[in-house]
């Protein structure tokens, strides 16, 4: 396999760190995200389905949120690498991903911009 003639662009090397989020801060934000919208209806839901099912469903929702967030961040980093920019806002990255994406997604270019 041939080596690329250029070094692969790494957006992390060119980013200015404004503020870093620690592990516990991230965990608190995740818990806030999972509980935030449904905190008022949570007790009613747990009453209807029980503790075991409620905890299992809550864990599944948390896993889906983490997976979606990792997919989003990975896509933003990949589009930053391809465009050779250190950072991109979520909206701009979404537009760039739609422009560069598969043919069935490209027909939605006008609705994203």
Backbone as a chain_set.jsonl record, in Angstrom:
{"seq": "XXXXXXXXXXXXXXXXXXXXXXXXXXXXXXXXXXXXXXXXXXXXXXXXXXXXXXXXXXXXXXXXXXXXXXXXXXXXXXXXXXXXXXXXXXXXXXXXXXXXXXXXXXXXXXXXX", "coords": {"N": [[0.834, -1.172, 0.0], [0.546, 2.194, -0.85], [2.141, 5.048, 0.574], [0.625, 8.103, 1.584], [1.282, 11.184, -0.15], [1.075, 13.582, 1.191], [0.866, 14.681, 4.597], [-1.736, 13.583, 6.756], [-4.356, 15.741, 7.516], [-4.939, 17.011, 10.71], [-7.482, 18.152, 12.603], [-7.472, 18.693, 15.336], [-4.959, 19.581, 16.04], [-4.873, 22.216, 15.278], [-6.79, 23.595, 16.629], [-7.892, 26.052, 18.937], [-7.971, 25.768, 22.305], [-10.724, 26.498, 24.096], [-12.311, 25.961, 26.392], [-12.181, 23.131, 28.421], [-13.992, 20.114, 28.901], [-14.491, 18.106, 31.586], [-14.486, 14.59, 32.626], [-16.475, 14.031, 34.589], [-18.048, 16.302, 34.374], [-19.045, 15.985, 31.791], [-20.508, 13.622, 32.189], [-22.485, 14.535, 33.947], [-23.796, 16.362, 32.27], [-24.796, 14.564, 30.389], [-26.571, 13.011, 31.947], [-28.311, 15.049, 32.671], [-29.324, 15.639, 30.156], [-30.687, 13.272, 29.497], [-32.565, 13.094, 31.578], [-33.657, 15.623, 31.572], [-35.897, 16.654, 29.81], [-37.969, 14.856, 30.408], [-38.324, 14.838, 33.139], [-40.506, 15.599, 34.673], [-42.518, 13.877, 33.87], [-41.402, 11.481, 34.412], [-41.749, 10.071, 37.0], [-44.429, 9.228, 36.724], [-44.217, 7.563, 34.485], [-42.465, 5.574, 35.496], [-44.128, 4.578, 37.461], [-46.108, 3.402, 35.904], [-44.751, 1.416, 34.361], [-42.954, 0.168, 36.059], [-40.015, -0.324, 38.162], [-37.869, -1.904, 37.174], [-38.217, -2.186, 34.334], [-38.352, 0.542, 33.745], [-35.756, 1.448, 34.475], [-34.222, -0.069, 32.686], [-35.141, 0.855, 30.185], [-34.414, 3.548, 30.45], [-31.615, 3.267, 30.515], [-31.196, 2.261, 27.936], [-32.021, 4.449, 26.396], [-30.065, 6.3, 27.194], [-27.767, 5.06, 26.172], [-28.337, 5.196, 23.415], [-28.297, 7.981, 23.087], [-25.605, 8.576, 23.688], [-24.338, 7.127, 21.645], [-25.368, 8.451, 19.361], [-24.318, 11.017, 19.785], [-21.56, 10.505, 19.649], [-21.4, 9.692, 16.988], [-22.167, 12.068, 15.714], [-20.09, 13.859, 16.526], [-17.878, 12.512, 15.466], [-18.489, 12.657, 12.723], [-18.413, 15.435, 12.326], [-15.715, 15.935, 12.902], [-14.529, 14.475, 10.824], [-15.451, 15.841, 8.542], [-14.274, 18.288, 9.032], [-11.601, 17.539, 8.785], [-11.538, 16.814, 6.069], [-12.134, 19.265, 4.84], [-10.114, 20.757, 5.785], [-10.169, 22.546, 7.994], [-10.021, 23.937, 11.297], [-12.263, 23.921, 13.015], [-15.823, 23.533, 12.96], [-19.127, 24.762, 12.971], [-22.163, 23.11, 14.052], [-24.393, 23.348, 12.318], [-23.238, 24.263, 9.894], [-21.497, 22.12, 9.426], [-23.355, 20.093, 9.044], [-24.551, 20.942, 6.664], [-22.326, 20.767, 4.939], [-21.849, 18.01, 5.075], [-24.161, 17.017, 3.893], [-23.853, 18.035, 1.329], [-21.579, 16.636, 0.516], [-22.348, 14.049, 0.838], [-24.029, 10.85, 0.149], [-25.81, 10.182, -3.0], [-28.61, 10.061, -2.617], [-29.004, 11.735, -0.486], [-28.15, 14.189, -1.331], [-30.179, 15.471, -2.707], [-31.542, 16.934, -0.859], [-30.249, 19.298, -0.423], [-31.095, 21.99, -0.773], [-33.004, 22.338, 1.233], [-31.517, 22.23, 3.553], [-29.712, 24.346, 3.51]], "CA": [[0.0, 0.0, 0.0], [1.357, 3.399, -0.965], [2.017, 6.078, 1.592], [0.176, 9.37, 0.979], [2.364, 12.154, -0.326], [0.914, 14.61, 2.206], [0.443, 14.215, 5.91], [-3.171, 13.711, 6.957], [-4.699, 16.924, 8.31], [-5.558, 16.721, 12.001], [-8.06, 19.413, 13.079], [-7.176, 18.925, 16.753], [-3.684, 20.29, 16.183], [-5.021, 23.631, 14.935], [-7.856, 24.186, 17.427], [-7.55, 26.766, 20.16], [-8.82, 25.229, 23.364], [-11.403, 27.557, 24.842], [-12.584, 25.384, 27.708], [-12.299, 21.684, 28.301], [-15.04, 19.515, 29.708], [-13.972, 16.918, 32.241], [-15.297, 13.377, 32.573], [-17.649, 14.156, 35.451], [-18.899, 17.33, 33.777], [-19.73, 15.345, 30.668], [-21.495, 12.686, 32.723], [-23.605, 15.327, 34.476], [-24.543, 16.874, 31.124], [-25.514, 13.428, 29.816], [-27.7, 12.702, 32.83], [-29.243, 16.161, 32.522], [-29.961, 15.486, 28.843], [-31.619, 12.141, 29.555], [-33.641, 13.376, 32.518], [-34.129, 16.99, 31.439], [-37.234, 16.861, 29.28], [-38.976, 13.976, 30.972], [-38.216, 14.74, 34.59], [-41.822, 15.735, 35.284], [-43.34, 12.699, 33.56], [-40.665, 10.276, 34.804], [-42.396, 9.288, 38.054], [-45.629, 8.578, 36.19], [-43.755, 6.461, 33.635], [-41.968, 4.503, 36.357], [-45.287, 3.984, 38.132], [-46.838, 2.585, 34.937], [-43.996, 0.267, 33.856], [-42.169, -0.456, 37.113], [-38.625, 0.103, 38.303], [-36.931, -2.674, 36.339], [-38.376, -1.777, 32.937], [-37.995, 1.95, 33.673], [-34.294, 1.584, 34.478], [-33.696, -0.654, 31.444], [-35.43, 1.793, 29.101], [-33.56, 4.725, 30.66], [-30.262, 2.901, 30.093], [-31.202, 2.168, 26.468], [-32.068, 5.827, 25.88], [-28.758, 6.899, 27.426], [-26.837, 4.456, 25.21], [-28.637, 5.783, 22.104], [-27.834, 9.369, 23.085], [-24.144, 8.558, 23.604], [-23.98, 6.677, 20.295], [-25.686, 9.537, 18.423], [-23.368, 12.1, 19.993], [-20.266, 10.072, 19.107], [-21.541, 9.718, 15.536], [-22.171, 13.474, 15.334], [-18.747, 14.417, 16.703], [-17.006, 11.866, 14.483], [-18.787, 13.219, 11.408], [-17.907, 16.815, 12.289], [-14.252, 15.871, 12.804], [-14.168, 13.997, 9.491], [-15.666, 16.909, 7.558], [-13.21, 19.277, 9.297], [-10.365, 17.003, 8.194], [-11.627, 16.898, 4.614], [-12.129, 20.67, 4.43], [-8.897, 21.302, 6.384], [-10.472, 23.659, 8.895], [-9.894, 23.42, 12.659], [-13.521, 23.763, 13.72], [-17.004, 23.875, 12.186], [-20.368, 24.724, 13.727], [-22.974, 21.94, 13.719], [-25.202, 23.64, 11.135], [-22.363, 24.29, 8.718], [-21.014, 20.76, 9.206], [-24.477, 19.335, 8.477], [-24.666, 21.331, 5.264], [-21.189, 20.2, 4.216], [-22.041, 16.561, 4.988], [-25.207, 16.77, 2.899], [-23.266, 18.309, 0.011], [-20.605, 15.605, 0.183], [-22.912, 12.736, 1.135], [-24.486, 10.007, -0.963], [-26.717, 10.83, -3.941], [-29.978, 10.172, -2.105], [-29.041, 12.835, 0.479], [-27.831, 15.44, -2.014], [-31.392, 16.146, -3.174], [-32.04, 17.765, 0.228], [-29.322, 20.429, -0.24], [-31.797, 23.271, -0.669], [-33.707, 22.448, 2.509], [-30.549, 22.371, 4.643], [-29.054, 25.665, 3.466]], "C": [[0.882, 1.238, 0.0], [1.098, 4.355, 0.191], [1.522, 7.363, 0.924], [1.325, 10.361, 0.911], [2.292, 13.275, 0.709], [0.565, 13.962, 3.536], [-1.064, 14.457, 6.039], [-3.434, 14.88, 7.9], [-5.408, 16.499, 9.587], [-6.123, 18.018, 12.572], [-7.745, 19.719, 14.532], [-5.89, 19.715, 16.956], [-3.843, 21.794, 15.996], [-6.115, 24.318, 15.755], [-7.282, 24.911, 18.628], [-8.51, 26.286, 21.231], [-9.403, 26.376, 24.174], [-11.655, 27.077, 26.267], [-12.739, 23.88, 27.521], [-13.359, 21.183, 29.276], [-14.482, 18.222, 30.29], [-14.943, 15.747, 32.15], [-16.583, 13.546, 33.379], [-18.601, 15.234, 34.943], [-19.709, 16.755, 32.617], [-20.805, 14.375, 31.126], [-22.709, 13.427, 33.275], [-24.448, 15.918, 33.341], [-25.361, 15.758, 30.468], [-26.737, 13.072, 30.653], [-28.749, 13.805, 32.739], [-30.002, 16.059, 31.206], [-31.001, 14.38, 28.871], [-32.811, 12.474, 30.439], [-34.329, 14.712, 32.273], [-35.567, 17.148, 30.993], [-38.302, 16.041, 29.961], [-38.978, 13.891, 32.48], [-39.581, 14.847, 35.275], [-42.708, 14.51, 35.016], [-42.65, 11.401, 33.968], [-41.327, 9.458, 35.896], [-43.656, 8.562, 37.576], [-45.25, 7.39, 35.309], [-43.244, 5.287, 34.458], [-43.115, 3.818, 37.091], [-46.017, 3.028, 37.192], [-46.074, 1.323, 34.535], [-43.192, -0.445, 34.93], [-40.72, -0.008, 37.078], [-37.687, -0.599, 37.335], [-37.017, -2.212, 34.888], [-37.984, -0.306, 32.776], [-36.497, 2.17, 33.632], [-33.677, 1.032, 33.192], [-33.926, 0.306, 30.275], [-34.593, 3.058, 29.238], [-32.126, 4.452, 30.219], [-30.177, 2.813, 28.571], [-31.213, 3.553, 25.845], [-30.713, 6.502, 26.055], [-27.723, 6.348, 26.445], [-27.075, 5.031, 23.816], [-28.164, 7.224, 22.01], [-26.318, 9.423, 22.951], [-23.696, 8.144, 22.203], [-24.219, 7.788, 19.269], [-24.694, 10.683, 18.549], [-21.992, 11.74, 19.437], [-20.278, 10.093, 17.585], [-21.497, 11.158, 15.021], [-20.775, 14.078, 15.42], [-17.77, 13.804, 15.702], [-17.224, 12.411, 13.08], [-18.263, 14.643, 11.281], [-16.387, 16.812, 12.168], [-13.804, 15.414, 11.422], [-14.361, 15.096, 8.449], [-14.671, 18.046, 7.783], [-11.897, 18.821, 8.687], [-10.402, 17.134, 6.683], [-11.564, 18.337, 4.111], [-10.89, 21.404, 4.943], [-9.17, 22.611, 7.118], [-10.42, 23.116, 10.314], [-11.219, 23.148, 13.354], [-14.669, 24.188, 12.817], [-18.224, 23.801, 13.093], [-21.223, 23.56, 13.233], [-23.791, 22.181, 12.451], [-24.392, 23.625, 9.861], [-21.846, 22.895, 8.397], [-22.117, 19.896, 8.601], [-24.633, 19.658, 7.0], [-23.536, 20.733, 4.426], [-21.333, 18.685, 4.054], [-23.11, 16.211, 3.971], [-24.656, 16.993, 1.494], [-22.34, 17.182, -0.418], [-21.151, 14.185, 0.313], [-23.335, 11.951, -0.09], [-25.536, 10.729, -1.819], [-28.12, 11.009, -3.382], [-30.117, 11.281, -1.07], [-28.862, 14.177, -0.223], [-29.076, 16.168, -2.51], [-32.002, 17.047, -2.098], [-31.171, 18.993, 0.481], [-30.06, 21.744, -0.015], [-32.505, 23.425, 0.671], [-32.764, 22.626, 3.687], [-29.958, 23.772, 4.671], [-29.954, 26.806, 3.801]], "O": [[1.848, 1.322, 0.758], [-0.014, 4.452, 0.709], [1.952, 7.683, -0.184], [2.209, 10.388, 1.767], [3.316, 13.856, 1.068], [0.041, 12.85, 3.591], [-1.594, 15.425, 5.492], [-2.807, 14.991, 8.954], [-6.362, 15.722, 9.548], [-5.362, 18.895, 12.982], [-7.75, 20.884, 14.929], [-5.754, 20.439, 17.942], [-3.031, 22.568, 16.504], [-6.341, 25.516, 15.586], [-6.324, 24.457, 19.255], [-9.727, 26.39, 21.075], [-8.685, 27.121, 24.842], [-11.249, 27.728, 27.23], [-13.364, 23.426, 26.562], [-13.579, 21.769, 30.337], [-14.047, 17.342, 29.546], [-16.067, 15.887, 31.667], [-17.666, 13.23, 32.886], [-19.818, 15.098, 35.064], [-20.905, 17.014, 32.489], [-21.883, 14.306, 30.535], [-23.843, 12.986, 33.084], [-25.673, 15.968, 33.441], [-26.492, 15.988, 30.041], [-27.82, 12.856, 30.11], [-29.947, 13.522, 32.73], [-31.194, 16.36, 31.15], [-32.089, 14.542, 28.319], [-33.949, 12.166, 30.085], [-35.46, 14.917, 32.714], [-36.38, 17.718, 31.721], [-39.441, 16.493, 30.08], [-39.569, 12.972, 33.048], [-39.792, 14.255, 36.334], [-43.547, 14.155, 35.843], [-43.251, 10.331, 33.879], [-41.459, 8.244, 35.739], [-43.916, 7.426, 37.972], [-45.882, 6.335, 35.374], [-43.553, 4.134, 34.155], [-43.075, 2.609, 37.316], [-46.49, 1.974, 37.617], [-46.683, 0.264, 34.381], [-42.781, -1.585, 34.715], [-40.257, 0.599, 36.112], [-36.811, 0.033, 36.744], [-35.998, -1.882, 34.281], [-37.354, 0.059, 31.784], [-36.01, 2.983, 32.847], [-32.719, 1.601, 32.669], [-33.023, 0.544, 29.473], [-34.11, 3.586, 28.237], [-31.49, 5.315, 29.613], [-29.188, 3.247, 27.981], [-30.499, 3.807, 24.875], [-30.257, 7.207, 25.154], [-26.89, 7.102, 25.941], [-26.115, 5.327, 23.104], [-27.679, 7.646, 20.96], [-25.795, 10.23, 22.181], [-22.779, 8.743, 21.641], [-23.373, 8.035, 18.41], [-24.273, 11.257, 17.545], [-21.332, 12.578, 18.824], [-19.287, 10.467, 16.959], [-20.861, 11.434, 14.005], [-20.327, 14.739, 14.483], [-16.924, 14.51, 15.152], [-16.268, 12.607, 12.33], [-17.725, 15.015, 10.238], [-15.828, 17.604, 11.41], [-12.805, 15.91, 10.902], [-13.52, 15.263, 7.565], [-14.264, 18.702, 6.824], [-11.157, 19.632, 8.13], [-9.407, 17.523, 6.072], [-10.992, 18.592, 3.051], [-10.651, 22.552, 4.569], [-8.508, 23.626, 6.901], [-10.741, 21.947, 10.53], [-11.304, 22.249, 14.191], [-14.515, 25.096, 12.0], [-18.344, 22.876, 13.896], [-21.027, 23.077, 12.118], [-23.871, 21.3, 11.595], [-24.807, 23.042, 8.859], [-21.764, 22.52, 7.227], [-21.846, 19.059, 7.74], [-24.825, 18.762, 6.178], [-23.775, 20.247, 3.321], [-20.978, 18.138, 3.01], [-22.985, 15.214, 3.26], [-24.957, 16.23, 0.577], [-22.318, 16.811, -1.591], [-20.479, 13.225, -0.064], [-23.04, 12.333, -1.223], [-26.08, 11.756, -1.412], [-28.76, 12.025, -3.653], [-31.231, 11.729, -0.799], [-29.371, 15.195, 0.247], [-29.027, 17.381, -2.714], [-32.891, 17.844, -2.398], [-31.34, 19.663, 1.5], [-29.675, 22.527, 0.853], [-32.597, 24.536, 1.192], [-33.18, 23.132, 4.729], [-29.727, 24.326, 5.746], [-29.518, 27.957, 3.798]]}, "num_chains": 1, "name": "protein.A"}
